[in-house]
Coordinates of C-alpha atoms in Angstrom, one line a residue:
M1 CA 28.9 -1.5 16.4
T2 CA 27.9 0.6 19.4
L3 CA 25.3 3.2 18.7
T4 CA 24.6 6.1 21.1
R5 CA 20.9 6.8 21.1
L6 CA 19.6 10.3 21.0
D7 CA 17.3 11.4 23.7
G8 CA 13.9 12.7 22.4
H9 CA 13.2 14.1 19.0
D10 CA 15.5 17.2 19.1
P11 CA 19.2 16.3 18.8
S12 CA 21.5 18.6 20.7
R13 CA 23.7 21.1 18.7
R14 CA 26.8 19.2 19.7
R15 CA 25.6 15.8 18.5
W16 CA 24.3 17.3 15.3
L17 CA 27.7 18.9 14.6
H18 CA 29.5 15.6 15.3
G19 CA 27.2 14.0 12.7
A20 CA 27.7 16.7 10.2
M21 CA 31.4 16.5 10.6
A22 CA 31.3 12.7 10.1
L23 CA 29.2 13.2 6.9
A24 CA 31.5 15.9 5.6
S25 CA 34.3 13.5 6.1
L26 CA 32.3 10.9 4.2
A27 CA 31.7 13.2 1.3
A28 CA 35.3 14.1 1.0
T29 CA 36.8 10.6 1.4
G30 CA 36.6 9.7 -2.3
P31 CA 36.2 6.1 -3.7
F32 CA 33.7 3.8 -2.0
A33 CA 36.4 1.2 -1.3
R34 CA 38.1 3.7 1.1
L35 CA 34.9 4.3 3.1
A36 CA 34.5 0.8 4.6
G37 CA 34.7 1.0 8.4
S38 CA 35.8 4.7 8.3
T39 CA 32.7 6.4 9.7
H40 CA 31.4 6.2 13.2
W41 CA 27.8 7.1 13.5
L42 CA 26.5 8.6 16.8
D43 CA 23.1 7.1 16.2
D44 CA 21.7 4.4 14.0
P45 CA 21.1 5.9 10.5
F46 CA 18.9 2.9 9.5
R47 CA 16.2 3.6 12.2
L48 CA 13.4 3.3 9.6
G49 CA 14.4 -0.2 8.7
V50 CA 14.5 -1.7 5.2
A51 CA 12.0 -2.8 2.6
S52 CA 11.8 -4.7 -0.7
G53 CA 9.1 -4.5 -3.3
D54 CA 7.9 -4.8 -6.9
P55 CA 9.6 -8.2 -7.3
S56 CA 10.3 -9.8 -10.7
A57 CA 11.6 -13.2 -11.7
D58 CA 15.2 -11.9 -11.5
G59 CA 15.2 -9.2 -8.8
A60 CA 13.3 -6.6 -6.7
V61 CA 13.5 -3.0 -5.6
L62 CA 15.4 -2.6 -2.3
W63 CA 14.8 0.5 0.0
T64 CA 16.2 2.2 3.0
R65 CA 16.5 5.8 4.2
L66 CA 19.3 7.4 6.2
L67 CA 18.3 9.7 9.0
I68 CA 19.2 10.6 12.6
D69 CA 16.1 12.4 13.8
P70 CA 12.9 11.4 11.9
H71 CA 10.9 14.3 13.1
V72 CA 12.9 17.2 11.7
P73 CA 13.4 18.3 8.1
D74 CA 15.9 16.2 6.1
G75 CA 16.0 13.7 9.0
G76 CA 18.6 15.8 10.9
L77 CA 21.3 15.2 8.2
P78 CA 23.2 18.0 6.4
P79 CA 22.7 18.5 2.7
L80 CA 25.3 16.0 1.5
A81 CA 25.1 12.9 -0.6
V82 CA 26.1 9.9 1.5
P83 CA 27.6 6.7 0.0
V84 CA 25.8 3.5 0.9
R85 CA 26.6 -0.1 0.1
W86 CA 24.0 -2.9 -0.4
E87 CA 24.4 -6.6 -0.4
V88 CA 22.1 -9.5 -1.5
A89 CA 22.9 -13.0 -0.2
E90 CA 21.5 -16.5 -0.4
D91 CA 21.7 -16.8 3.4
E92 CA 20.8 -14.5 6.2
R93 CA 24.3 -14.5 7.7
F94 CA 25.7 -13.2 4.3
F95 CA 28.3 -16.0 3.9
R96 CA 27.1 -16.4 0.3
V97 CA 26.8 -12.9 -1.1
V98 CA 25.6 -13.0 -4.7
Q99 CA 25.4 -9.3 -5.5
T100 CA 26.7 -6.1 -4.0
G101 CA 26.8 -2.5 -5.1
D102 CA 27.1 1.2 -4.2
A103 CA 24.5 3.9 -4.1
L104 CA 24.2 7.5 -3.0
A105 CA 21.6 8.6 -0.4
R106 CA 20.9 12.1 -1.8
P107 CA 19.5 15.0 0.2
E108 CA 17.1 16.0 -2.5
R109 CA 15.5 12.5 -2.1
A110 CA 15.4 12.7 1.7
H111 CA 18.5 10.5 1.8
A112 CA 16.3 7.6 0.6
V113 CA 18.0 4.8 -1.3
H114 CA 16.4 2.7 -4.0
V115 CA 18.4 0.0 -5.8
A116 CA 17.2 -2.8 -8.1
P117 CA 19.4 -5.9 -8.2
A118 CA 18.8 -8.0 -11.3
G119 CA 20.0 -11.3 -12.7
L120 CA 18.9 -13.3 -9.6
E121 CA 17.4 -16.8 -9.8
P122 CA 13.6 -17.0 -10.2
D123 CA 11.4 -18.3 -7.4
R124 CA 14.1 -18.1 -4.8
E125 CA 14.5 -16.5 -1.4
Y126 CA 17.2 -13.9 -0.9
H127 CA 18.4 -11.7 2.0
Y128 CA 19.6 -8.2 1.8
R129 CA 21.1 -5.3 3.9
F130 CA 22.6 -1.9 3.6
L131 CA 25.9 -0.6 5.1
C132 CA 27.1 2.9 5.6
G133 CA 30.5 3.3 7.3
E134 CA 30.3 1.2 10.5
A135 CA 26.5 1.1 10.5
V136 CA 24.7 -2.0 9.2
S137 CA 21.0 -2.2 8.7
R138 CA 18.7 -5.0 9.8
T139 CA 18.4 -7.8 7.3
G140 CA 15.4 -8.0 5.0
R141 CA 14.1 -10.9 3.0
F142 CA 12.4 -11.2 -0.4
R143 CA 11.5 -13.9 -2.9
T144 CA 11.8 -13.5 -6.6
L145 CA 8.8 -14.3 -8.7
P146 CA 8.5 -17.6 -10.7
A147 CA 9.7 -17.2 -14.2
P148 CA 7.0 -16.1 -16.8
G149 CA 5.1 -19.1 -18.2
L150 CA 6.5 -21.5 -15.5
R151 CA 4.0 -23.7 -13.7
V152 CA 3.4 -22.7 -10.1
D153 CA 1.9 -25.1 -7.6
S154 CA 1.0 -22.5 -5.0
F155 CA 1.5 -18.8 -4.1
R156 CA 0.5 -16.8 -1.0
F157 CA 0.1 -13.1 -0.3
A158 CA -1.5 -10.7 2.2
V159 CA -3.8 -7.9 1.3
A160 CA -3.8 -4.8 3.6
S161 CA -5.1 -1.3 3.6
C162 CA -5.9 1.8 5.8
Q163 CA -3.4 1.9 8.7
H164 CA -4.3 5.0 10.7
Y165 CA -1.5 5.3 13.3
E166 CA -3.7 7.1 15.8
H167 CA -6.5 4.5 15.7
G168 CA -4.5 1.5 17.0
W169 CA -1.4 -0.6 17.1
F170 CA 0.0 -2.4 14.0
A171 CA -0.4 -5.9 15.5
A172 CA -1.7 -7.0 12.1
H173 CA 1.7 -6.4 10.7
R174 CA 3.3 -8.5 13.4
H175 CA 1.1 -11.4 12.3
I176 CA 1.8 -10.8 8.6
A177 CA 5.5 -10.8 9.3
A178 CA 5.2 -14.0 11.3
N179 CA 3.3 -15.7 8.5
A180 CA 6.0 -14.6 5.9
P181 CA 3.9 -14.6 2.7
S182 CA 5.6 -14.1 -0.6
L183 CA 4.0 -10.7 -1.0
V184 CA 2.1 -8.0 0.8
L185 CA -0.3 -6.2 -1.5
H186 CA -1.0 -2.8 0.2
L187 CA -3.9 -1.0 -1.4
G188 CA -3.4 2.5 0.0
D189 CA -3.8 4.8 3.0
Y190 CA -0.3 3.9 4.2
I191 CA -0.4 7.1 6.2
Y192 CA -3.2 9.5 7.2
E193 CA -2.7 13.2 6.6
G194 CA -5.1 14.1 9.4
S195 CA -6.8 13.0 12.6
F196 CA -10.3 11.9 13.3
G197 CA -12.0 9.5 15.7
E198 CA -10.3 8.0 18.8
R199 CA -6.6 8.8 19.2
L200 CA -5.0 5.9 21.0
R201 CA -1.5 7.2 20.0
R202 CA -0.4 10.4 18.4
H203 CA 1.1 11.5 15.2
E204 CA 4.4 13.4 15.3
S205 CA 2.5 16.6 14.9
D206 CA -1.1 18.0 15.2
A207 CA -0.4 20.5 12.5
P208 CA -2.1 20.0 9.1
L209 CA 0.2 18.5 6.5
A210 CA 0.8 20.8 3.6
T211 CA 4.5 20.6 2.7
L212 CA 7.0 18.0 1.5
D213 CA 8.9 18.2 4.8
G214 CA 5.6 17.5 6.7
Y215 CA 4.7 14.4 4.6
R216 CA 8.3 13.1 4.9
A217 CA 8.1 13.4 8.7
R218 CA 4.7 11.6 8.7
Y219 CA 6.2 8.6 6.7
A220 CA 9.2 8.5 9.0
H221 CA 6.9 8.5 12.1
Y222 CA 4.9 5.6 10.7
K223 CA 8.0 3.7 9.7
L224 CA 9.4 3.8 13.3
D225 CA 6.7 1.3 14.2
P226 CA 8.5 -2.0 14.9
D227 CA 5.7 -4.2 13.6
L228 CA 5.4 -2.3 10.4
Q229 CA 9.2 -2.6 10.0
A230 CA 9.0 -6.3 10.6
A231 CA 6.4 -6.8 7.9
H232 CA 8.5 -4.8 5.4
A233 CA 11.6 -6.9 6.3
A234 CA 9.7 -10.2 6.1
C235 CA 8.8 -10.1 2.4
A236 CA 8.4 -7.9 -0.7
W237 CA 5.6 -5.4 -0.8
V238 CA 3.6 -4.2 -3.8
P239 CA 2.0 -0.9 -2.7
I240 CA -0.4 1.5 -4.4
W241 CA -1.7 4.8 -3.0
D242 CA -5.3 5.9 -2.2
D243 CA -6.5 9.3 -0.9
H244 CA -5.1 9.8 2.6
E245 CA -1.5 9.8 1.3
V246 CA -2.6 13.2 0.0
A247 CA -6.0 14.4 1.3
N248 CA -9.3 12.8 2.0
D249 CA -11.4 12.0 -1.1
Y250 CA -9.4 14.1 -3.5
A251 CA -10.0 13.5 -7.3
G252 CA -7.2 14.2 -9.7
D253 CA -6.1 17.8 -9.2
L254 CA -9.1 18.8 -7.1
A255 CA -9.4 18.7 -3.3
I256 CA -12.8 17.7 -1.9
D257 CA -13.0 20.8 0.4
G258 CA -12.6 23.6 -2.0
E259 CA -8.9 24.2 -1.6
D260 CA -7.4 26.4 -4.3
P261 CA -6.6 24.0 -7.2
A262 CA -3.1 25.5 -7.9
L263 CA -2.1 25.1 -4.2
F264 CA -3.6 21.6 -4.1
H265 CA -1.8 20.6 -7.3
A266 CA 1.5 21.6 -5.8
R267 CA 0.7 19.7 -2.5
R268 CA -0.4 16.6 -4.4
L269 CA 2.9 16.5 -6.3
A270 CA 4.8 16.9 -3.0
T271 CA 2.9 14.0 -1.5
Y272 CA 3.5 11.7 -4.4
R273 CA 7.2 12.5 -4.2
A274 CA 7.2 11.6 -0.4
W275 CA 5.3 8.4 -1.1
I276 CA 7.7 7.3 -3.9
E277 CA 10.7 8.3 -1.7
H278 CA 9.4 5.9 1.1
M279 CA 8.1 3.0 -0.9
P280 CA 10.1 0.1 -2.5
V281 CA 8.7 0.7 -6.0
R282 CA 10.1 0.9 -9.5
A283 CA 8.5 4.3 -9.9
A284 CA 11.3 5.6 -7.7
L285 CA 13.8 4.4 -10.4
A286 CA 11.8 5.4 -13.5
G287 CA 10.8 8.9 -12.4
G288 CA 7.3 10.3 -12.8
T289 CA 4.2 9.3 -10.9
R290 CA 2.8 6.3 -12.7
I291 CA 2.0 3.5 -10.3
F292 CA -0.3 1.3 -12.3
R293 CA 1.7 -1.7 -13.3
R294 CA 1.6 -5.5 -13.8
L295 CA 3.3 -8.5 -12.2
A296 CA 3.4 -12.0 -13.7
I297 CA 3.5 -14.9 -11.3
G298 CA 4.7 -17.7 -13.6
S299 CA 1.8 -19.1 -15.5
L300 CA -0.4 -19.0 -12.5
A301 CA -1.5 -15.3 -12.3
D302 CA -1.2 -11.9 -13.7
L303 CA -1.6 -9.2 -11.1
H304 CA -2.9 -5.8 -12.4
L305 CA -2.4 -2.9 -10.1
L306 CA -4.5 0.3 -10.6
D307 CA -4.4 4.0 -9.6
D308 CA -8.0 5.3 -9.1
R309 CA -7.0 8.7 -7.7
Q310 CA -4.6 10.5 -10.0
Y311 CA -6.6 10.3 -13.3
R312 CA -10.2 10.3 -12.1
D313 CA -12.9 12.9 -12.9
P314 CA -14.4 14.7 -9.9
Q315 CA -17.0 12.9 -7.9
P316 CA -20.6 13.6 -8.9
C317 CA -23.6 14.7 -6.9
I318 CA -21.5 16.7 -4.3
T319 CA -20.5 20.3 -3.7
R320 CA -16.8 20.8 -3.3
D321 CA -16.5 23.5 -0.6
R322 CA -15.2 24.0 2.9
V323 CA -18.4 22.6 4.4
Y324 CA -18.1 19.3 2.5
A325 CA -20.3 16.8 4.4
G326 CA -19.3 13.5 2.8
N327 CA -19.8 11.5 -0.4
I328 CA -22.8 9.4 0.6
T329 CA -25.3 11.3 -1.4
P330 CA -28.7 11.1 -3.2
D331 CA -28.3 10.1 -6.9
C332 CA -28.0 12.8 -9.5
P333 CA -28.1 12.8 -13.4
G334 CA -24.4 13.5 -13.6
R335 CA -23.5 10.2 -12.1
G336 CA -24.6 8.4 -15.2
D337 CA -22.5 10.5 -17.6
P338 CA -20.8 7.9 -19.9
T339 CA -17.8 10.2 -20.5
R340 CA -16.8 10.3 -16.8
S341 CA -13.9 8.0 -15.8
L342 CA -12.4 6.7 -12.6
L343 CA -9.2 5.4 -14.3
G344 CA -8.6 7.8 -17.1
A345 CA -8.4 6.7 -20.8
A346 CA -4.8 5.6 -20.9
Q347 CA -5.0 3.5 -17.8
Q348 CA -8.3 2.0 -18.9
E349 CA -6.8 1.0 -22.2
W350 CA -3.7 -0.5 -20.6
L351 CA -5.9 -2.6 -18.3
E352 CA -8.1 -3.9 -21.0
A353 CA -5.2 -4.7 -23.2
G354 CA -3.4 -6.6 -20.4
L355 CA -6.5 -8.6 -19.6
A356 CA -7.1 -9.5 -23.2
A357 CA -3.4 -10.6 -23.7
S358 CA -3.2 -12.6 -20.5
A359 CA -2.6 -16.4 -20.7
A360 CA -2.4 -16.8 -16.9
R361 CA -4.7 -19.2 -15.0
W362 CA -5.9 -16.3 -12.7
N363 CA -6.2 -12.6 -13.4
L364 CA -6.0 -10.6 -10.2
I365 CA -6.8 -6.9 -10.0
G366 CA -5.5 -4.8 -7.1
Q367 CA -7.2 -1.5 -6.7
Q368 CA -8.2 0.9 -3.9
T369 CA -11.9 0.4 -3.1
L370 CA -15.2 -1.4 -3.6
I371 CA -16.2 -2.1 -7.2
A372 CA -19.6 -3.6 -6.6
P373 CA -22.6 -1.2 -6.1
F374 CA -23.5 -0.6 -2.5
Y375 CA -26.7 1.3 -1.9
T376 CA -27.6 2.8 1.4
R377 CA -30.9 4.0 2.9
G378 CA -31.0 7.1 5.1
D379 CA -33.2 7.8 8.0
D380 CA -35.7 9.4 5.7
G381 CA -35.9 6.2 3.6
A382 CA -34.2 7.7 0.6
V383 CA -31.6 5.5 -1.2
S384 CA -28.1 7.1 -1.6
V385 CA -24.9 6.1 -3.3
W386 CA -21.3 6.4 -2.4
S387 CA -19.9 8.7 -5.0
D388 CA -16.2 8.4 -4.1
A389 CA -16.0 4.7 -5.0
W390 CA -16.9 3.0 -8.3
D391 CA -20.6 3.8 -7.5
G392 CA -19.7 7.4 -8.5
Y393 CA -18.4 6.2 -11.8
P394 CA -20.9 3.5 -13.1
A395 CA -19.8 3.9 -16.7
S396 CA -16.2 2.9 -15.7
R397 CA -17.5 0.0 -13.8
E398 CA -19.7 -1.2 -16.6
R399 CA -16.9 -0.9 -19.1
L400 CA -14.6 -3.0 -17.0
L401 CA -17.2 -5.7 -16.2
R402 CA -18.5 -5.9 -19.8
H403 CA -14.9 -6.2 -21.0
L404 CA -14.4 -9.2 -18.6
D405 CA -17.6 -10.7 -19.8
G406 CA -16.6 -10.3 -23.4
L407 CA -13.2 -12.0 -22.8
R408 CA -14.9 -14.9 -21.0
L409 CA -12.1 -14.9 -18.4
P410 CA -13.1 -17.6 -16.0
N411 CA -10.8 -16.6 -13.1
A412 CA -11.0 -12.8 -12.6
V413 CA -10.7 -11.8 -8.9
T414 CA -10.5 -8.3 -7.6
F415 CA -9.1 -7.0 -4.3
G416 CA -9.9 -3.7 -2.7
G417 CA -9.7 -1.7 0.5
D418 CA -10.7 1.8 1.6
V419 CA -14.1 1.0 3.1
H420 CA -12.8 -0.2 6.6
A421 CA -14.9 -3.3 6.2
F422 CA -14.7 -6.8 4.8
H423 CA -16.8 -7.4 1.7
V424 CA -17.2 -10.5 -0.5
T425 CA -19.2 -9.7 -3.6
D426 CA -20.3 -11.1 -6.9
L427 CA -19.4 -8.8 -9.8
K428 CA -22.0 -9.0 -12.6
A429 CA -21.9 -7.8 -16.2
D430 CA -25.2 -5.9 -15.6
Y431 CA -26.6 -5.1 -12.2
A432 CA -29.9 -4.0 -13.7
A433 CA -30.6 -7.6 -14.9
D434 CA -31.2 -10.3 -12.4
D435 CA -30.0 -13.0 -14.8
A436 CA -26.8 -11.2 -15.8
P437 CA -23.7 -13.5 -15.7
L438 CA -21.1 -13.3 -13.0
V439 CA -17.8 -12.0 -14.4
A440 CA -15.5 -11.7 -11.4
T441 CA -15.3 -12.3 -7.7
E442 CA -14.5 -9.4 -5.3
F443 CA -12.7 -9.4 -2.0
V444 CA -12.3 -6.2 0.0
T445 CA -10.2 -6.1 3.1
S446 CA -11.1 -4.3 6.3
S447 CA -8.8 -1.6 7.6
L448 CA -5.7 -2.5 9.5
T449 CA -6.5 0.0 12.2
T450 CA -8.8 2.7 10.9
D451 CA -12.2 2.6 12.6
D452 CA -15.3 4.6 11.7
G453 CA -17.8 2.0 10.7
D454 CA -21.5 1.6 11.6
P455 CA -22.4 -2.1 12.0
A456 CA -26.1 -1.4 12.4
A457 CA -26.2 0.7 9.2
L458 CA -24.2 -1.9 7.3
A459 CA -26.6 -4.7 8.3
R460 CA -29.6 -2.6 7.4
D461 CA -28.2 -1.8 3.9
L462 CA -27.4 -5.4 3.0
A463 CA -31.0 -6.0 1.9
L464 CA -30.5 -3.4 -0.8
N465 CA -27.4 -5.2 -2.1
P466 CA -28.1 -8.9 -2.8
H467 CA -24.9 -9.3 -4.8
V468 CA -22.9 -8.8 -1.5
R469 CA -22.2 -12.3 -0.1
Y470 CA -20.8 -11.0 3.2
A471 CA -19.9 -7.7 4.8
D472 CA -18.5 -6.8 8.2
C473 CA -17.2 -3.5 9.6
S474 CA -16.9 -4.6 13.2
H475 CA -13.4 -6.0 12.9
R476 CA -10.0 -4.6 11.8
G477 CA -7.8 -7.0 9.8
W478 CA -6.4 -8.1 6.5
L479 CA -6.8 -10.8 3.8
D480 CA -4.6 -14.0 3.7
V481 CA -4.7 -15.3 0.1
T482 CA -3.4 -18.6 -1.2
F483 CA -4.0 -19.8 -4.7
A484 CA -3.1 -22.7 -6.9
P485 CA -4.1 -23.8 -10.4
E486 CA -7.3 -25.4 -9.2
R487 CA -8.4 -23.0 -6.5
L488 CA -8.0 -19.6 -4.7
D489 CA -8.5 -19.4 -1.0
V490 CA -9.1 -16.2 1.0
R491 CA -9.2 -16.0 4.7
L492 CA -10.6 -12.8 6.3
M493 CA -8.2 -12.3 9.2
A494 CA -9.5 -10.3 12.2
L495 CA -7.7 -8.8 15.2
A496 CA -9.2 -9.4 18.6
D497 CA -8.5 -5.8 19.7
V498 CA -6.7 -3.2 17.7
R499 CA -6.1 -1.3 20.9
D500 CA -3.8 -4.1 22.1
P501 CA -0.3 -4.1 20.6
E502 CA -0.2 -7.9 21.5
S503 CA -3.6 -8.6 20.0
V504 CA -4.2 -12.1 18.7
A505 CA -5.9 -12.7 15.3
R506 CA -8.3 -15.3 14.0
T507 CA -10.0 -16.3 10.8
L508 CA -13.3 -14.5 10.7
R509 CA -14.4 -16.3 7.6
A510 CA -12.9 -18.3 4.8
Y511 CA -13.9 -18.4 1.1
A512 CA -12.8 -20.3 -2.0
V513 CA -13.0 -19.6 -5.7
E514 CA -12.8 -22.7 -7.8
D515 CA -11.0 -22.7 -11.1
G516 CA -13.4 -21.9 -13.9
V517 CA -16.3 -21.1 -11.5
C518 CA -17.1 -17.5 -10.8
G519 CA -18.2 -16.5 -7.4
A520 CA -16.9 -17.2 -3.8
Q521 CA -18.0 -20.2 -1.8
L522 CA -17.9 -20.3 2.0
A523 CA -15.1 -22.7 3.0
A524 CA -13.9 -24.2 6.3
G525 CA -11.8 -21.7 8.3

């Protein structure tokens, strides 16, 4: 197929009309069988690539979005539902197609397509693509999960978070794609709603995001990045959101900066809709905004995924107004209120029940931020806490860690992001007691690009936090995780220079967690 590229971000009236006429012809054609090869696109409608996610033992969610111009409302397409065909094959040349089907790219969903093939073989690699008229998408790849209860010798995934487009190039995604893990666990801040710090490249607009159209355009702008597209095409993703998909440090229905709650509620729902439209998640099929969920990896692991934004109580010890100065704050009595929750009652009970019922060798928890306490000392010598993380909700943290202690789960490992720094910590049942048992091991990934850390302050504060085995905010990167029945290995992967789109990466440090032994041990890189 020959595609005529559009020059710039604003398609000419003539080309738009040609596209509209082609889509009108599509809509009026009738059965899908009569559409094959009938439509000539003037530009590639699959410019945002493809993605797969939320895999199961017999399938996954497949995603794409049709558009012509990613920087205008509705992607430059008229308000018509467009038929799309999808195919899943055992080989990347599609000689052995095992499933195919039809879907509609609907304008009310930004012409995004989500399909969920099922009935596939467990623990097997598949290839997929989308077709619309003469246009054919790139090929993506995913692997189904091992069947529940089946012994698994080894499993590998990447952990990523915080990819501010303006702060650097997505070279990390190029490396992740080349390494082809079975999963990418993305812990939030897939987009950034605003700008701060150094701007090495620019968002599609400097205007503050406030509408569904604006957030849709931001996702489209990110997804034009070829390295991000490659990482999505290389394997299935399991994403959750954090704050910057909506607004910095929001809590439930409250903005951090005093925005009118009714206006913010409407904006939050629009941002959730845009995220679901652009992510390969089952929430797009089920409706609603629940993203906490669980994946079973044979008998080897249960992966519990959390949402610590939608259901939380407001952060303590801060004033929510237009002069909000941050959430590193002196302690206050309200922080210890036992009724305050980070997860909300329903999600907390779901997590506790899932952990109690698990028969897997490893229980892995993917959530947005740092669970362990991390105290800081200001220039005046006073100790402060970070109220936006689990430090702002110590009753929720204590409930989770005491639950793990009561279950005597030997292999609980948590993964987090958000802090733009690598952390390796010991999670204890009681941080007030020096001899309290360890109940879990925590690994937090640095940001993929976002850079606002203070290495000197981090080094100074480590003395206040002896449970932190290692911390580094000088490097951007991700986690490479491999685990087997007897051991879990984590490599802290660091980019040489996030400002270089061809940046190399290296193992900054490597850690291992042995089966039945809580706590990370330094390993050979």
